[in-house]
């Protein structure tokens, strides 16, 4: 627990309008040197300050892991932005400096698999861009299924097609919802190779549907990988959190995270970068009670053990939690 991320300054060297809602940001080291290495599926956390407000958003690295002269991220302007995507779209210009963390990967390819099935929805295509580079380099067998709402929202299709043409073992298929092209998950997973792994990134309903289809198919959960860069909506009953070290008791509202409740109380400083259950910096020991886990950082085994939780997104199962804070 604690902040194990390092930060670095980068300069935005190029901003491209990819679709009406998506911009691609290319970032380079201030000294022009190489950036830290990463693997396909990695993300960085972009830290932004807008006056007195600070935002920390996780974004997948899209560029090739072999091209460390720059990083690329794709940012969709969210209709109900909490501030980060709007800040990048509206206030960041070419030449500006940004603070980012070193890369971390919670969505890595399993190179023991003989075949990889990649499923993307909307902006969820971004982690697969770097993964496609990695798969192409390895000559690994893979297929990408990319669904989006309308033709104008299908980002990076030409690049994906080019990557597929350069690959000896890959194929890609696009599904445009407005044209009635639907992704048949049952059929797709039902015909999947016995030793294949499936990866999904996109809106919560797509992730839930893929995971359910995998369960229906009887796939081993270890062969299903998912990533979603959006904190779940805070819902559920209010509950009480006892902070054992500080001797404080904090009431957490029905639509409030534990982190926000502690910050509102203002008595105990808690470190957190992403506020989306991704980075792991707010991992906190559970001394009493059980958590309902909504993060993407802990493994299923770690969640079942009920030893720690991410207080930025996870909640209490029941009316009370005692935490090591």
Steps between C-alpha positions, in 0.01 A plus 500: 500500500608855446615682188729275298455701180768733376408811305665672208449812295414467131426749226198469272656493153186435296122503542281335236122509460424133432119515525258775609549384861849346507840668494836327488780657705863423418737569789880513506760527774605856577862416421410321178624165632327166527205454732473206745422162340154346507309198373177477301196591711691737731359830623632822645324737737490858375503755782341834414454819697233753406520784748433349841356179355712197423409207278669162465380283213631166376552463125622201301820532302422448132839519335738214431697379804804506270467873425604666825568841351139588580183380666153531349165506678148528362257716698126500448321811617243361740151650503502497880869566547627530857752747362796303365390430144350848462825655626708307248264582213447867582810625679802297388685616189800378304815599685342480846663294775311229687582286802445128453585187695728228377306224318325221685324200348186343646385376157796304370486236231546142616772378270435142603179512295505356149229741383378841619144631454486879547160670544479880502210740540538869412800665665581157645701444184796692642679228705471263206703733278822428690401136544458463123857628454621243753302215343625593152861497620455158658312360202227391741160380383230754584172655394360844584127574516435876521146631556396866490178698470532667161744527213638835620585350840721219372846625598833371368349256247758565229785442745340181630454370146864581421620322813295196404645497148850509647421208729531137401242380752241774547159608378267790583126553467297816556139520623306825440191510719316763292528269199351206687830318540488321834772314683379144568684422822345158550599393152845655527591346835318177421734441209814611683801270511535300820833661587414856393477803728241775466560868581233770517512876550212741461177609667385311809206328319739353241741377766214347700362332187837351406562371850151347513542339157833358619333356811222352286764346276672354808828681439755502780488853653880517472457509121275809507668840538321834522569866552275801548636849567196644670414492866170320564206708608495518878180329604373309799406572856684740728742340744750581775878482475712488814858621450687291757834682509354849529203406718257673264161387376379615158152464352500410130197610300306282256651674198842569649833317497689425819783717372272799445342454842843495668608807303177677590567425866847646451679323784700222331714557188463218246709465187320421175597568140229368270175495704384228260620180670791461260824625653504325840635796699199515735515128588401474868498209744162374620503426873132418542207452265487415130533708186312492171787541255460715188867557418706354218823483697449202732478148361186293556695299759605815684147633497366175644762511777352828631836620629516834320280727289519804273311767690458722194235268350425201725233498768390312812302179493280585795482798726855531632866472405807541719803613301870532584508878468 
